Amino acid sequence: MTDISAEEWPEPPLAGSEAEAVVGALERQRATVAWKCSGLDAAGMRVSVGASTVTLGGLLKHLAHVEDSHFARLWLGTTVGPPWDAVDWANDADWDYRTAADDSPGELLALWRQSVARSRAVVDRALAEGGLEQLGAYTTRSGERPNLRRILLDLVEEYARHAGHADLIRESIDGLAGEDPPR
């Protein structure tokens, strides 16, 4: 699912700006999740570990939703587009995880890549217009608004947590473990 080689592996700059470091950390986590999902057939994408029902396919679909919803809702103040806008999230909170088994690995990857591309475009545009201190459109009940830094750091945290899940699931499938990039 990823064509990233060790030479191209995304690493945050050692002495870059804050924005470069945060975006670099997010890109490394995205690449890690993509690598853990690479080369699997539909059965591999449906494997879960122990009592958990989380699968690699479910993680990809969930992360696609997180990408779209964070930037649509928190940054742009808009509704999330398809396929997320047709989901009754109040009655099916795990729709993304549950329905991933109905999608092929190629469909899941395409959905995730499209969501990531939309997020990158939003972030690139936002950073071109200002820094990480810019406030998003979302307003909490107490009147606070998240800045771009907070939204990006929340995504880094989300990916890092799920990269750990992906590592355990992938190791149970074929022994692929660790955090070293593909060689």
XYZ file of N, CA and C in Angstrom:
549
model
N 0.795 -1.193 0.000
C 0.000 0.000 0.000
C 0.839 1.260 0.000
N 2.103 1.126 0.213
C 2.966 2.294 0.159
C 4.198 1.963 -0.650
N 4.647 2.920 -1.398
C 5.830 2.741 -2.222
C 7.004 3.510 -1.645
N 6.998 3.774 -0.374
C 8.054 4.556 0.267
C 9.240 3.650 0.561
N 10.413 4.066 0.123
C 11.629 3.324 0.436
C 12.295 3.972 1.646
N 13.313 3.292 2.183
C 14.024 3.820 3.348
C 14.624 5.192 3.053
N 15.057 5.396 1.805
C 15.657 6.680 1.437
C 14.627 7.813 1.407
N 13.364 7.461 1.165
C 12.305 8.459 1.062
C 11.478 8.578 2.334
N 11.790 7.763 3.328
C 10.974 7.726 4.538
C 10.848 9.123 5.126
N 9.636 9.585 5.406
C 9.472 10.945 5.924
C 9.972 11.060 7.361
N 10.905 11.931 7.559
C 11.437 12.224 8.889
C 11.281 13.716 9.146
N 10.807 14.078 10.322
C 10.764 15.502 10.646
C 12.185 16.061 10.633
N 12.336 17.317 10.264
C 13.680 17.896 10.254
C 14.255 17.945 11.671
N 15.551 17.757 11.775
C 16.197 17.792 13.082
C 16.231 19.208 13.661
N 16.285 20.207 12.792
C 16.362 21.587 13.275
C 15.479 22.505 12.435
N 14.289 22.033 12.091
C 13.377 22.833 11.287
C 12.522 23.746 12.150
N 11.630 24.441 11.492
C 10.692 25.302 12.207
C 9.697 24.431 12.967
N 8.934 25.057 13.832
C 7.911 24.311 14.569
C 6.909 23.678 13.601
N 6.469 24.440 12.605
C 5.509 23.908 11.638
C 6.098 22.727 10.873
N 7.347 22.836 10.458
C 7.997 21.731 9.749
C 8.110 20.495 10.639
N 8.398 20.694 11.917
C 8.521 19.562 12.843
C 7.177 18.881 13.077
N 6.126 19.664 13.276
C 4.806 19.091 13.545
C 4.275 18.378 12.303
N 4.352 19.021 11.154
C 3.884 18.392 9.919
C 4.754 17.177 9.600
N 6.054 17.267 9.838
C 6.949 16.136 9.609
C 6.611 14.950 10.492
N 6.279 15.208 11.749
C 5.883 14.126 12.658
C 4.593 13.469 12.183
N 3.645 14.258 11.705
C 2.398 13.707 11.181
C 2.665 12.857 9.940
N 3.506 13.347 9.039
C 3.811 12.589 7.828
C 4.497 11.262 8.160
N 5.356 11.249 9.159
C 6.012 9.998 9.557
C 4.985 9.006 10.097
N 4.026 9.478 10.885
C 2.988 8.592 11.421
C 2.079 8.075 10.309
N 1.739 8.946 9.360
C 0.935 8.505 8.223
C 1.660 7.401 7.456
N 2.945 7.600 7.202
C 3.728 6.605 6.462
C 3.818 5.294 7.230
N 3.924 5.373 8.546
C 4.009 4.160 9.362
C 2.727 3.348 9.248
N 1.594 4.000 9.357
C 0.316 3.289 9.235
C 0.179 2.698 7.833
N 0.527 3.462 6.812
C 0.440 2.947 5.438
C 1.343 1.731 5.266
N 2.530 1.778 5.825
C 3.461 0.655 5.724
C 2.900 -0.584 6.415
N 2.295 -0.406 7.585
C 1.740 -1.551 8.313
C 0.574 -2.185 7.557
N -0.076 -1.426 6.680
C -1.198 -1.946 5.903
C -0.780 -2.412 4.512
N 0.497 -2.287 4.180
C 0.950 -2.574 2.822
C 0.989 -4.060 2.511
N 0.684 -4.364 1.264
C 0.840 -5.707 0.745
C -0.133 -6.750 1.252
N -1.201 -6.345 1.876
C -2.157 -7.313 2.427
C -3.362 -7.475 1.509
N -3.901 -8.673 1.504
C -5.144 -8.910 0.780
C -6.320 -8.584 1.710
N -7.524 -8.806 1.215
C -8.721 -8.476 2.002
C -8.752 -9.230 3.320
N -8.349 -10.489 3.315
C -8.349 -11.265 4.563
C -7.381 -10.660 5.575
N -6.215 -10.246 5.116
C -5.247 -9.617 6.010
C -5.761 -8.316 6.597
N -6.517 -7.567 5.810
C -7.056 -6.293 6.277
C -8.179 -6.493 7.294
N -8.689 -7.724 7.408
C -9.784 -8.007 8.348
C -9.323 -8.721 9.620
N -8.038 -8.948 9.773
C -7.527 -9.636 10.958
C -7.619 -8.719 12.171
N -8.029 -9.296 13.298
C -8.011 -8.566 14.573
C -7.185 -9.380 15.561
N -6.843 -8.768 16.674
C -5.988 -9.418 17.670
C -6.720 -9.473 19.010
N -6.711 -10.644 19.625
C -7.300 -10.797 20.950
C -8.771 -10.444 20.966
N -9.176 -9.771 22.025
C -10.587 -9.418 22.196
C -10.997 -8.215 21.346
N -10.028 -7.519 20.784
C -10.314 -6.331 19.991
C -10.960 -6.691 18.661
N -11.827 -5.826 18.175
C -12.407 -5.988 16.846
C -11.735 -5.070 15.831
N -10.733 -4.320 16.253
C -10.035 -3.387 15.374
C -9.234 -4.167 14.336
N -9.364 -3.749 13.080
C -8.624 -4.349 11.970
C -7.810 -3.261 11.275
N -6.856 -3.676 10.446
C -6.092 -2.686 9.688
C -6.991 -1.934 8.713
N -7.926 -2.635 8.091
C -8.877 -1.957 7.211
C -9.713 -0.946 7.970
N -10.169 -1.337 9.156
C -10.936 -0.419 9.989
C -10.125 0.793 10.402
N -8.848 0.572 10.712
C -7.984 1.706 11.080
C -7.832 2.673 9.913
N -7.617 2.145 8.712
C -7.471 3.027 7.552
C -8.736 3.844 7.306
N -9.876 3.193 7.387
C -11.134 3.905 7.139
C -11.392 4.918 8.245
N -11.113 4.542 9.479
C -11.267 5.467 10.606
C -10.350 6.679 10.443
N -9.092 6.440 10.079
C -8.158 7.556 9.928
C -8.532 8.454 8.752
N -9.127 7.886 7.708
C -9.633 8.715 6.613
C -10.727 9.649 7.134
N -11.606 9.105 7.967
C -12.663 9.931 8.559
C -12.076 10.998 9.475
N -11.112 10.633 10.283
C -10.484 11.596 11.193
C -9.846 12.731 10.399
N -9.130 12.392 9.339
C -8.510 13.429 8.494
C -9.569 14.416 7.998
N -10.618 13.870 7.387
C -11.650 14.739 6.822
C -12.397 15.528 7.894
N -12.764 14.862 8.980
C -13.585 15.546 9.982
C -12.806 16.608 10.748
N -11.540 16.342 11.055
C -10.768 17.345 11.798
C -10.662 18.652 11.018
N -10.324 18.537 9.756
C -10.134 19.776 9.007
C -11.444 20.402 8.564
N -12.434 19.619 8.203
C -13.727 20.199 7.824
C -14.371 20.874 9.028
N -14.507 20.128 10.096
C -15.251 20.618 11.262
C -14.452 21.641 12.074
N -13.216 21.293 12.434
C -12.447 22.143 13.347
C -11.789 23.331 12.663
N -11.252 23.134 11.470
C -10.523 24.212 10.815
C -11.428 25.050 9.921
N -12.170 24.397 9.036
C -12.955 25.127 8.046
C -14.352 25.489 8.515
N -14.861 24.781 9.522
C -16.210 25.048 9.998
C -17.275 24.598 9.019
N -16.988 23.544 8.280
C -17.942 23.012 7.307
C -18.350 21.597 7.717
N -19.322 21.076 7.021
C -19.702 19.688 7.259
C -18.734 18.780 6.515
N -18.664 17.555 6.947
C -17.798 16.571 6.317
C -18.527 16.011 5.099
N -17.785 15.815 4.020
C -18.378 15.326 2.779
C -18.526 13.819 2.745
N -18.824 13.300 1.554
C -19.020 11.865 1.378
C -17.736 11.079 1.680
N -17.850 9.863 2.147
C -19.070 9.134 2.472
C -19.575 9.426 3.878
N -18.843 10.246 4.602
C -19.096 10.468 6.028
C -20.419 11.170 6.287
N -20.851 12.015 5.381
C -22.065 12.799 5.593
C -23.338 11.959 5.522
N -23.252 10.734 5.016
C -24.432 9.870 4.926
C -24.553 8.911 6.108
N -23.629 8.997 7.039
C -23.592 8.071 8.179
C -24.380 8.650 9.344
N -25.170 7.812 9.989
C -25.873 8.191 11.214
C -24.942 7.863 12.392
N -24.002 8.758 12.647
C -22.963 8.520 13.655
C -23.539 8.347 15.053
N -24.665 8.990 15.344
C -25.270 8.865 16.675
C -25.725 7.434 16.949
N -26.143 6.726 15.910
C -26.626 5.354 16.067
C -25.633 4.296 15.599
N -24.538 4.715 14.986
C -23.546 3.766 14.480
C -22.160 4.391 14.592
N -21.725 4.622 15.822
C -20.462 5.322 16.082
C -19.243 4.590 15.538
N -19.342 3.292 15.323
C -18.224 2.513 14.803
C -18.393 2.166 13.326
N -19.193 2.956 12.609
C -19.469 2.681 11.208
C -18.193 2.500 10.399
N -17.214 3.379 10.603
C -15.980 3.300 9.819
C -15.257 1.979 10.070
N -15.145 1.578 11.317
C -14.505 0.296 11.634
C -15.336 -0.886 11.117
N -16.634 -0.821 11.342
C -17.518 -1.937 11.017
C -17.626 -2.187 9.518
N -17.717 -1.139 8.738
C -17.957 -1.306 7.303
C -16.687 -1.508 6.486
N -15.543 -1.378 7.089
C -14.291 -1.560 6.345
C -14.182 -2.956 5.750
N -14.769 -3.942 6.387
C -14.725 -5.320 5.872
C -15.433 -5.448 4.530
N -16.303 -4.493 4.200
C -17.021 -4.512 2.923
C -16.203 -3.907 1.789
N -15.075 -3.282 2.116
C -14.254 -2.580 1.133
C -12.998 -3.379 0.815
N -12.547 -3.288 -0.410
C -11.304 -3.950 -0.804
C -10.118 -3.149 -0.260
N -8.955 -3.778 -0.161
C -7.773 -3.015 0.257
C -7.539 -1.794 -0.632
N -7.750 -1.938 -1.923
C -7.568 -0.805 -2.832
C -8.545 0.330 -2.560
N -9.791 -0.013 -2.270
C -10.791 1.015 -1.951
C -10.442 1.723 -0.649
N -10.004 0.963 0.342
C -9.635 1.567 1.628
C -8.442 2.498 1.467
N -7.449 2.046 0.737
C -6.266 2.872 0.510
C -6.637 4.139 -0.245
N -7.456 4.012 -1.287
C -7.855 5.188 -2.065
C -8.617 6.185 -1.201
N -9.543 5.695 -0.381
C -10.306 6.569 0.510
C -9.366 7.309 1.452
N -8.436 6.576 2.051
C -7.484 7.179 2.990
C -6.579 8.189 2.278
N -6.040 7.808 1.131
C -5.140 8.719 0.394
C -5.863 10.000 -0.019
N -7.114 9.885 -0.443
C -7.875 11.072 -0.834
C -8.097 11.992 0.371
N -8.392 11.403 1.512
C -8.588 12.195 2.729
C -7.294 12.885 3.133
N -6.192 12.160 3.067
C -4.887 12.745 3.405
C -4.553 13.875 2.437
N -4.816 13.684 1.155
C -4.540 14.730 0.162
C -5.350 15.994 0.461
N -6.606 15.820 0.836
C -7.427 16.992 1.195
C -6.840 17.692 2.425
N -6.431 16.913 3.408
C -5.845 17.499 4.618
C -4.564 18.256 4.299
N -3.710 17.649 3.492
C -2.447 18.318 3.129
C -2.718 19.645 2.430
N -3.707 19.663 1.536
C -4.041 20.894 0.817
C -4.520 21.973 1.791
N -5.347 21.594 2.755
C -5.830 22.552 3.752
C -4.663 23.092 4.576
N -3.795 22.204 5.029
C -2.655 22.621 5.862
C -1.696 23.493 5.065
N -1.394 23.103 3.838
C -0.502 23.917 3.009
C -1.057 25.322 2.826
N -2.346 25.400 2.530
C -2.991 26.709 2.341
C -2.965 27.513 3.641
N -3.263 26.858 4.757
C -3.277 27.550 6.048
C -1.886 28.056 6.412
N -0.876 27.226 6.213
C 0.486 27.649 6.559
C 0.978 28.759 5.637
N 0.532 28.771 4.388
C 0.906 29.845 3.471
C 0.283 31.170 3.890
N -0.856 31.096 4.576
C -1.561 32.305 5.010
C -1.163 32.763 6.406
N -0.400 31.949 7.124
C -0.004 32.301 8.481
C 0.611 31.098 9.171
N 0.813 31.192 10.461
C 1.475 30.120 11.201
C 0.522 29.233 11.969
N 1.101 28.499 12.877
C 0.354 27.533 13.677
C -0.593 28.191 14.677
N -0.437 29.476 14.915
C -1.287 30.180 15.878
C -2.664 30.522 15.329
N -2.840 30.416 14.013
C -4.143 30.744 13.418
C -5.241 29.911 14.059
N -6.383 30.521 14.238
C -7.504 29.833 14.864
C -8.425 29.220 13.826
N -8.890 28.018 14.128
C -9.855 27.338 13.287
C -11.239 27.921 13.478
N -12.170 27.492 12.658
C -13.538 28.019 12.684
C -14.369 27.470 13.837
N -14.062 26.262 14.309
C -14.856 25.628 15.365
C -14.751 26.425 16.662
N -15.888 26.584 17.328
C -15.924 27.289 18.611
C -16.572 26.381 19.651
N -15.890 26.218 20.777
C -16.430 25.400 21.865
C -17.553 26.159 22.564
N -18.255 25.480 23.455
C -19.318 26.138 24.233
C -18.788 27.300 25.057
N -17.532 27.189 25.463
C -16.944 28.267 26.275
C -16.331 29.368 25.411
N -16.472 29.269 24.089
C -16.013 30.325 23.197
C -14.575 30.172 22.722
N -13.939 29.059 23.026
C -12.559 28.845 22.576
C -12.536 28.240 21.183
N -11.440 28.538 20.464
C -11.237 27.991 19.131
C -9.864 27.333 19.068
N -9.759 26.159 18.425
C -8.458 25.493 18.336
C -7.571 26.176 17.304
N -6.285 26.254 17.614
C -5.384 26.761 16.592
C -4.891 25.599 15.731
N -4.223 25.941 14.648
C -3.749 24.918 13.721
C -2.790 23.963 14.418
N -1.968 24.452 15.318
C -1.042 23.602 16.076
C -1.797 22.502 16.808
N -2.859 22.861 17.516
C -3.626 21.891 18.288
C -4.258 20.833 17.384
N -4.802 21.252 16.252
C -5.428 20.305 15.338
C -4.389 19.326 14.801
N -3.236 19.838 14.397
C -2.175 18.968 13.879
C -1.636 18.030 14.956
N -1.448 18.550 16.156
C -0.944 17.688 17.235
C -1.964 16.611 17.605
N -3.245 16.941 17.558
C -4.267 15.915 17.796
C -4.178 14.811 16.747
N -3.904 15.180 15.492
C -3.756 14.169 14.447
C -2.509 13.321 14.665
N -1.404 13.937 15.071
C -0.188 13.169 15.378
C -0.493 12.148 16.469
N -1.194 12.577 17.508
C -1.557 11.673 18.612
C -2.458 10.542 18.122
N -3.448 10.873 17.313
C -4.374 9.858 16.787
C -3.622 8.815 15.966
N -2.766 9.280 15.071
C -1.989 8.351 14.247
C -1.025 7.521 15.081
N -0.357 8.133 16.039
C 0.613 7.395 16.851
C -0.065 6.278 17.631
N -1.215 6.568 18.193
C -1.961 5.542 18.930
C -2.339 4.391 18.002
N -2.839 4.722 16.824
C -3.269 3.686 15.899
C -2.100 2.987 15.208
N -0.958 3.642 15.093
C 0.229 2.967 14.557
C 0.632 1.827 15.488
N 0.461 2.015 16.788
C 0.735 0.939 17.742
C -0.224 -0.220 17.559
N -1.513 0.095 17.356
C -2.484 -0.965 17.075
C -2.102 -1.691 15.786
N -1.774 -0.922 14.759
C -1.423 -1.509 13.464
C -0.199 -2.413 13.581
N 0.759 -2.026 14.390
C 1.965 -2.828 14.565
C 1.628 -4.189 15.166
N 0.781 -4.196 16.186
C 0.399 -5.472 16.809
C -0.393 -6.360 15.857
N -1.322 -5.749 15.132
C -2.127 -6.534 14.197
C -1.238 -7.101 13.097
N -0.391 -6.266 12.510
C 0.460 -6.728 11.413
C 1.416 -7.819 11.885
N 1.967 -7.665 13.072
C 2.862 -8.699 13.589
C 2.138 -10.033 13.719
N 0.856 -10.000 14.086
C 0.096 -11.249 14.220
C -0.174 -11.900 12.865
N -0.138 -11.120 11.788
C -0.413 -11.646 10.452
C 0.818 -12.337 9.872
N 1.933 -11.622 9.847
C 3.106 -12.171 9.158
C 4.439 -11.865 9.834
N 4.382 -11.369 11.066
C 5.612 -11.110 11.797
C 6.239 -9.757 11.527
N 5.687 -8.966 10.600
C 6.231 -7.639 10.338
C 6.022 -6.784 11.574
N 7.110 -6.369 12.182
C 7.022 -5.604 13.433
C 8.088 -4.526 13.434
N 7.952 -3.633 14.376
C 8.943 -2.600 14.549
C 8.571 -1.316 13.871
N 9.501 -0.396 13.934
C 9.248 0.918 13.354
C 10.254 1.302 12.307
N 11.125 0.382 11.928
C 12.069 0.686 10.857
C 11.331 0.749 9.541
N 11.655 1.748 8.728
C 10.988 1.859 7.424
C 11.364 0.697 6.515
N 10.544 0.486 5.492
C 10.813 -0.602 4.555
C 12.156 -0.424 3.861
N 12.812 -1.517 3.573
C 14.128 -1.483 2.904
C 13.998 -1.951 1.485
